[in-house]
PDB file of C-alpha atoms in Angstrom:
ATOM      1  CA  MET N   1     -40.948  -8.209 -46.562  1.00 46.00           C
ATOM      2  CA  LYS N   2     -40.992  -8.306 -42.793  1.00 46.00           C
ATOM      3  CA  GLY N   3     -38.195 -10.913 -42.629  1.00 47.00           C
ATOM      4  CA  PRO N   4     -35.528  -9.164 -44.793  1.00 45.00           C
ATOM      5  CA  MET N   5     -36.391  -5.761 -43.352  1.00 44.00           C
ATOM      6  CA  MET N   6     -35.988  -7.138 -39.848  1.00 43.00           C
ATOM      7  CA  HIS N   7     -32.630  -8.686 -40.777  1.00 43.00           C
ATOM      8  CA  ARG N   8     -31.269  -5.456 -42.236  1.00 42.00           C
ATOM      9  CA  THR N   9     -32.548  -3.438 -39.290  1.00 43.00           C
ATOM     10  CA  GLY N  10     -31.071  -5.924 -36.830  1.00 46.00           C
ATOM     11  CA  THR N  11     -27.720  -5.873 -38.638  1.00 42.00           C
ATOM     12  CA  ALA N  12     -27.684  -2.086 -38.850  1.00 43.00           C
ATOM     13  CA  PHE N  13     -28.639  -1.835 -35.197  1.00 39.00           C
ATOM     14  CA  SER N  14     -25.886  -4.279 -34.176  1.00 39.00           C
ATOM     15  CA  ALA N  15     -23.346  -2.351 -36.236  1.00 41.00           C
ATOM     16  CA  LEU N  16     -24.481   0.948 -34.715  1.00 40.00           C
ATOM     17  CA  ILE N  17     -24.221  -0.437 -31.176  1.00 39.00           C
ATOM     18  CA  GLY N  18     -20.784  -1.893 -31.954  1.00 41.00           C
ATOM     19  CA  LEU N  19     -19.507   1.442 -33.305  1.00 39.00           C
ATOM     20  CA  THR N  20     -20.990   3.348 -30.396  1.00 37.00           C
ATOM     21  CA  LEU N  21     -19.422   1.041 -27.815  1.00 39.00           C
ATOM     22  CA  ALA N  22     -16.079   1.077 -29.611  1.00 41.00           C
ATOM     23  CA  GLY N  23     -16.173   4.870 -29.761  1.00 42.00           C
ATOM     24  CA  LEU N  24     -16.960   5.098 -26.063  1.00 41.00           C
ATOM     25  CA  ALA N  25     -14.346   2.603 -24.946  1.00 41.00           C
ATOM     26  CA  GLY N  26     -11.369   4.473 -26.434  1.00 40.00           C
ATOM     27  CA  PRO N  27     -12.123   7.984 -25.142  1.00 38.00           C
ATOM     28  CA  ALA N  28     -13.447   6.708 -21.807  1.00 37.00           C
ATOM     29  CA  MET N  29     -10.235   4.816 -21.150  1.00 36.00           C
ATOM     30  CA  ALA N  30      -8.118   7.799 -22.170  1.00 36.00           C
ATOM     31  CA  GLN N  31     -10.153  10.081 -19.911  1.00 38.00           C
ATOM     32  CA  ASN N  32      -9.636   7.766 -16.939  1.00 42.00           C
ATOM     33  CA  GLU N  33      -5.893   7.853 -17.537  1.00 47.00           C
ATOM     34  CA  ASP N  34      -6.003  11.666 -17.669  1.00 53.00           C
ATOM     35  CA  LYS N  35      -7.930  11.844 -14.379  1.00 71.00           C
ATOM     36  CA  MET N  36      -5.420   9.779 -12.409  1.00 84.00           C
ATOM     37  CA  ILE N  37      -4.034  11.951  -9.632  1.00 96.00           C
ATOM     38  CA  LYS N  38      -0.446  11.098  -8.777  1.00 98.00           C
ATOM     39  CA  ILE N  39       0.966  12.150  -5.427  1.00 98.00           C
ATOM     40  CA  ASP N  40       4.348  12.059  -3.710  1.00 98.00           C
ATOM     41  CA  VAL N  41       4.703  11.058  -0.067  1.00 98.00           C
ATOM     42  CA  THR N  42       8.048  12.260   1.280  1.00 98.00           C
ATOM     43  CA  ILE N  43       9.530  10.656   4.387  1.00 97.00           C
ATOM     44  CA  GLY N  44      12.870  12.256   5.233  1.00 94.00           C
ATOM     45  CA  THR N  45      14.896  12.004   2.012  1.00 95.00           C
ATOM     46  CA  GLU N  46      12.796   9.214   0.483  1.00 96.00           C
ATOM     47  CA  THR N  47       9.803   9.851  -1.780  1.00 97.00           C
ATOM     48  CA  LEU N  48       7.108   7.258  -2.403  1.00 98.00           C
ATOM     49  CA  THR N  49       4.615   7.639  -5.237  1.00 98.00           C
ATOM     50  CA  ALA N  50       0.928   6.859  -5.037  1.00 98.00           C
ATOM     51  CA  THR N  51      -2.191   7.199  -7.169  1.00 98.00           C
ATOM     52  CA  LEU N  52      -5.426   8.617  -5.827  1.00 98.00           C
ATOM     53  CA  ASP N  53      -8.706   7.089  -6.935  1.00 97.00           C
ATOM     54  CA  ASP N  54     -10.880   9.072  -9.338  1.00 96.00           C
ATOM     55  CA  THR N  55     -13.617   9.319  -6.701  1.00 96.00           C
ATOM     56  CA  ALA N  56     -15.081  12.086  -4.555  1.00 97.00           C
ATOM     57  CA  ALA N  57     -12.754  10.948  -1.748  1.00 97.00           C
ATOM     58  CA  GLY N  58      -9.645  10.962  -3.947  1.00 97.00           C
ATOM     59  CA  ARG N  59     -10.414  14.371  -5.450  1.00 97.00           C
ATOM     60  CA  ASP N  60     -11.254  15.905  -2.053  1.00 97.00           C
ATOM     61  CA  PHE N  61      -8.027  14.589  -0.547  1.00 98.00           C
ATOM     62  CA  ALA N  62      -6.072  16.031  -3.491  1.00 98.00           C
ATOM     63  CA  SER N  63      -7.659  19.432  -2.780  1.00 97.00           C
ATOM     64  CA  MET N  64      -6.023  19.364   0.679  1.00 97.00           C
ATOM     65  CA  LEU N  65      -2.501  19.088  -0.724  1.00 98.00           C
ATOM     66  CA  PRO N  66       0.226  19.985   0.029  1.00 98.00           C
ATOM     67  CA  LEU N  67      -0.125  18.480   3.477  1.00 97.00           C
ATOM     68  CA  GLU N  68       2.308  17.878   6.309  1.00 97.00           C
ATOM     69  CA  ILE N  69       1.176  15.278   8.798  1.00 97.00           C
ATOM     70  CA  THR N  70       2.708  13.055  11.456  1.00 98.00           C
ATOM     71  CA  LEU N  71       1.810   9.395  11.147  1.00 98.00           C
ATOM     72  CA  ASP N  72       1.972   7.013  14.093  1.00 97.00           C
ATOM     73  CA  ASP N  73       1.640   3.254  14.525  1.00 95.00           C
ATOM     74  CA  TYR N  74      -1.774   1.763  15.050  1.00 95.00           C
ATOM     75  CA  HIS N  75      -1.623  -1.878  16.174  1.00 92.00           C
ATOM     76  CA  GLY N  76       1.244  -2.633  13.766  1.00 92.00           C
ATOM     77  CA  ILE N  77      -1.252  -2.733  10.897  1.00 96.00           C
ATOM     78  CA  GLU N  78      -1.430   0.872   9.791  1.00 97.00           C
ATOM     79  CA  LYS N  79       0.050   4.332  10.150  1.00 98.00           C
ATOM     80  CA  VAL N  80      -2.486   6.984  11.133  1.00 98.00           C
ATOM     81  CA  GLY N  81      -2.580  10.763  11.422  1.00 97.00           C
ATOM     82  CA  ASP N  82      -5.269  13.376  11.959  1.00 95.00           C
ATOM     83  CA  LEU N  83      -6.482  15.032   8.745  1.00 95.00           C
ATOM     84  CA  GLY N  84      -8.517  17.578  10.681  1.00 93.00           C
ATOM     85  CA  ARG N  85     -11.717  16.959   8.719  1.00 96.00           C
ATOM     86  CA  GLN N  86     -13.691  14.266   6.987  1.00 96.00           C
ATOM     87  CA  ILE N  87     -13.181  13.897   3.257  1.00 97.00           C
ATOM     88  CA  ASP N  88     -16.074  13.625   0.822  1.00 96.00           C
ATOM     89  CA  ASN N  89     -17.300  10.040   0.772  1.00 95.00           C
ATOM     90  CA  ALA N  90     -20.064  10.431  -1.837  1.00 95.00           C
ATOM     91  CA  GLY N  91     -20.534   7.118  -3.626  1.00 95.00           C
ATOM     92  CA  ALA N  92     -18.229   5.216  -1.262  1.00 95.00           C
ATOM     93  CA  PRO N  93     -19.382   1.893   0.181  1.00 95.00           C
ATOM     94  CA  ARG N  94     -20.339   1.766   3.872  1.00 95.00           C
ATOM     95  CA  ALA N  95     -17.306  -0.415   4.619  1.00 96.00           C
ATOM     96  CA  TYR N  96     -13.984  -1.237   2.979  1.00 97.00           C
ATOM     97  CA  GLU N  97     -11.517  -4.156   3.314  1.00 98.00           C
ATOM     98  CA  PRO N  98      -8.029  -2.622   3.025  1.00 98.00           C
ATOM     99  CA  LYS N  99      -4.919  -4.258   1.674  1.00 97.00           C
ATOM    100  CA  ALA N 100      -1.267  -3.319   2.238  1.00 97.00           C
ATOM    101  CA  GLY N 101      -0.443  -0.038   0.520  1.00 98.00           C
ATOM    102  CA  ASP N 102      -3.982   1.363   0.623  1.00 98.00           C
ATOM    103  CA  ILE N 103      -4.500   5.004   1.541  1.00 98.00           C
ATOM    104  CA  THR N 104      -7.781   5.484   3.385  1.00 98.00           C
ATOM    105  CA  GLN N 105      -9.632   7.640   5.848  1.00 98.00           C
ATOM    106  CA  TYR N 106     -11.329   6.296   8.940  1.00 96.00           C
ATOM    107  CA  ARG N 107     -14.201   8.754   8.964  1.00 93.00           C
ATOM    108  CA  PRO N 108     -15.337   8.446  12.595  1.00 93.00           C
ATOM    109  CA  TRP N 109     -11.973   9.841  13.729  1.00 93.00           C
ATOM    110  CA  SER N 110     -11.106  11.859  10.551  1.00 94.00           C
ATOM    111  CA  ASN N 111      -7.801   9.957  10.410  1.00 96.00           C
ATOM    112  CA  LEU N 112      -5.665   9.319   7.394  1.00 98.00           C
ATOM    113  CA  ALA N 113      -4.888   5.590   7.581  1.00 98.00           C
ATOM    114  CA  ILE N 114      -2.168   3.995   5.465  1.00 98.00           C
ATOM    115  CA  PHE N 115      -2.277   0.224   5.703  1.00 98.00           C
ATOM    116  CA  LEU N 116       0.994  -1.654   6.092  1.00 97.00           C
ATOM    117  CA  LYS N 117      -0.839  -5.003   6.205  1.00 97.00           C
ATOM    118  CA  PRO N 118      -4.229  -6.220   4.997  1.00 97.00           C
ATOM    119  CA  PHE N 119      -7.108  -5.873   7.443  1.00 97.00           C
ATOM    120  CA  GLN N 120     -10.742  -6.899   7.809  1.00 97.00           C
ATOM    121  CA  SER N 121     -13.611  -4.973   6.259  1.00 97.00           C
ATOM    122  CA  SER N 122     -14.341  -1.969   8.443  1.00 96.00           C
ATOM    123  CA  ALA N 123     -17.378   0.301   8.507  1.00 96.00           C
ATOM    124  CA  GLY N 124     -16.439   3.955   8.095  1.00 95.00           C
ATOM    125  CA  LEU N 125     -13.223   3.215   6.193  1.00 97.00           C
ATOM    126  CA  VAL N 126     -13.079   5.061   2.859  1.00 98.00           C
ATOM    127  CA  ARG N 127     -10.449   4.258   0.241  1.00 98.00           C
ATOM    128  CA  ILE N 128      -8.599   7.272  -1.176  1.00 98.00           C
ATOM    129  CA  GLY N 129      -5.933   5.559  -3.284  1.00 98.00           C
ATOM    130  CA  GLU N 130      -2.894   3.290  -3.127  1.00 98.00           C
ATOM    131  CA  PHE N 131       0.874   3.376  -3.289  1.00 98.00           C
ATOM    132  CA  ASP N 132       2.478   2.522  -6.615  1.00 98.00           C
ATOM    133  CA  GLY N 133       5.274   0.429  -5.112  1.00 96.00           C
ATOM    134  CA  PRO N 134       6.891  -0.715  -1.865  1.00 96.00           C
ATOM    135  CA  ILE N 135       6.133   1.277   1.284  1.00 96.00           C
ATOM    136  CA  ASP N 136       9.057   0.109   3.430  1.00 95.00           C
ATOM    137  CA  ALA N 137       9.876   3.690   4.486  1.00 95.00           C
ATOM    138  CA  LEU N 138       6.555   3.795   6.342  1.00 96.00           C
ATOM    139  CA  SER N 139       7.307   0.611   8.282  1.00 91.00           C
ATOM    140  CA  ARG N 140       9.576   2.321  10.817  1.00 90.00           C
ATOM    141  CA  ALA N 141       8.309   2.197  14.399  1.00 91.00           C
ATOM    142  CA  GLY N 142       7.001   5.333  16.066  1.00 93.00           C
ATOM    143  CA  GLU N 143       5.990   8.695  14.670  1.00 96.00           C
ATOM    144  CA  ILE N 144       6.926   9.574  11.104  1.00 96.00           C
ATOM    145  CA  PRO N 145       6.548  13.115   9.771  1.00 97.00           C
ATOM    146  CA  VAL N 146       5.499  13.065   6.093  1.00 98.00           C
ATOM    147  CA  ARG N 147       4.835  15.634   3.411  1.00 98.00           C
ATOM    148  CA  ILE N 148       2.196  14.766   0.809  1.00 98.00           C
ATOM    149  CA  THR N 149       2.130  16.740  -2.429  1.00 98.00           C
ATOM    150  CA  LEU N 150       0.733  16.500  -5.934  1.00 97.00           C
ATOM    151  CA  ALA N 151       3.350  14.895  -8.187  1.00 96.00           C
ATOM    152  CA  ASP N 152       4.944  17.036 -10.893  1.00 88.00           C
TER     153      ASP N 152
END
């Protein structure tokens, strides 16, 4: 009796786990899509779109919008501008290795840092999100005034 009972229990348990995981996968994926925060970064007459991460940093940055900021070159690798305060970095790793198109904050200076090129892992760098496409409009030399808003 122990053998067949064990088999039925094991099968029922496997089926229950399978249904539970399947039920979680669908809604969880849909919820993540709903939580994506889209933003627009306007440079002159051009608007670039980006997606903020569903993290404490991404949500805190979104709470600061709309935002007008002047970005300036930093070693030809990134455009930086003062955010005026540190964003929430709860759950963020101690360091981050940025790639081109990443939107980050360098916490020690409270700077918004948009990477034009990949860079080495840096302590204090917190990822906020990334651009959805090309960022050529940000590649101009010198200061660039930008307006960052939540997308419609």
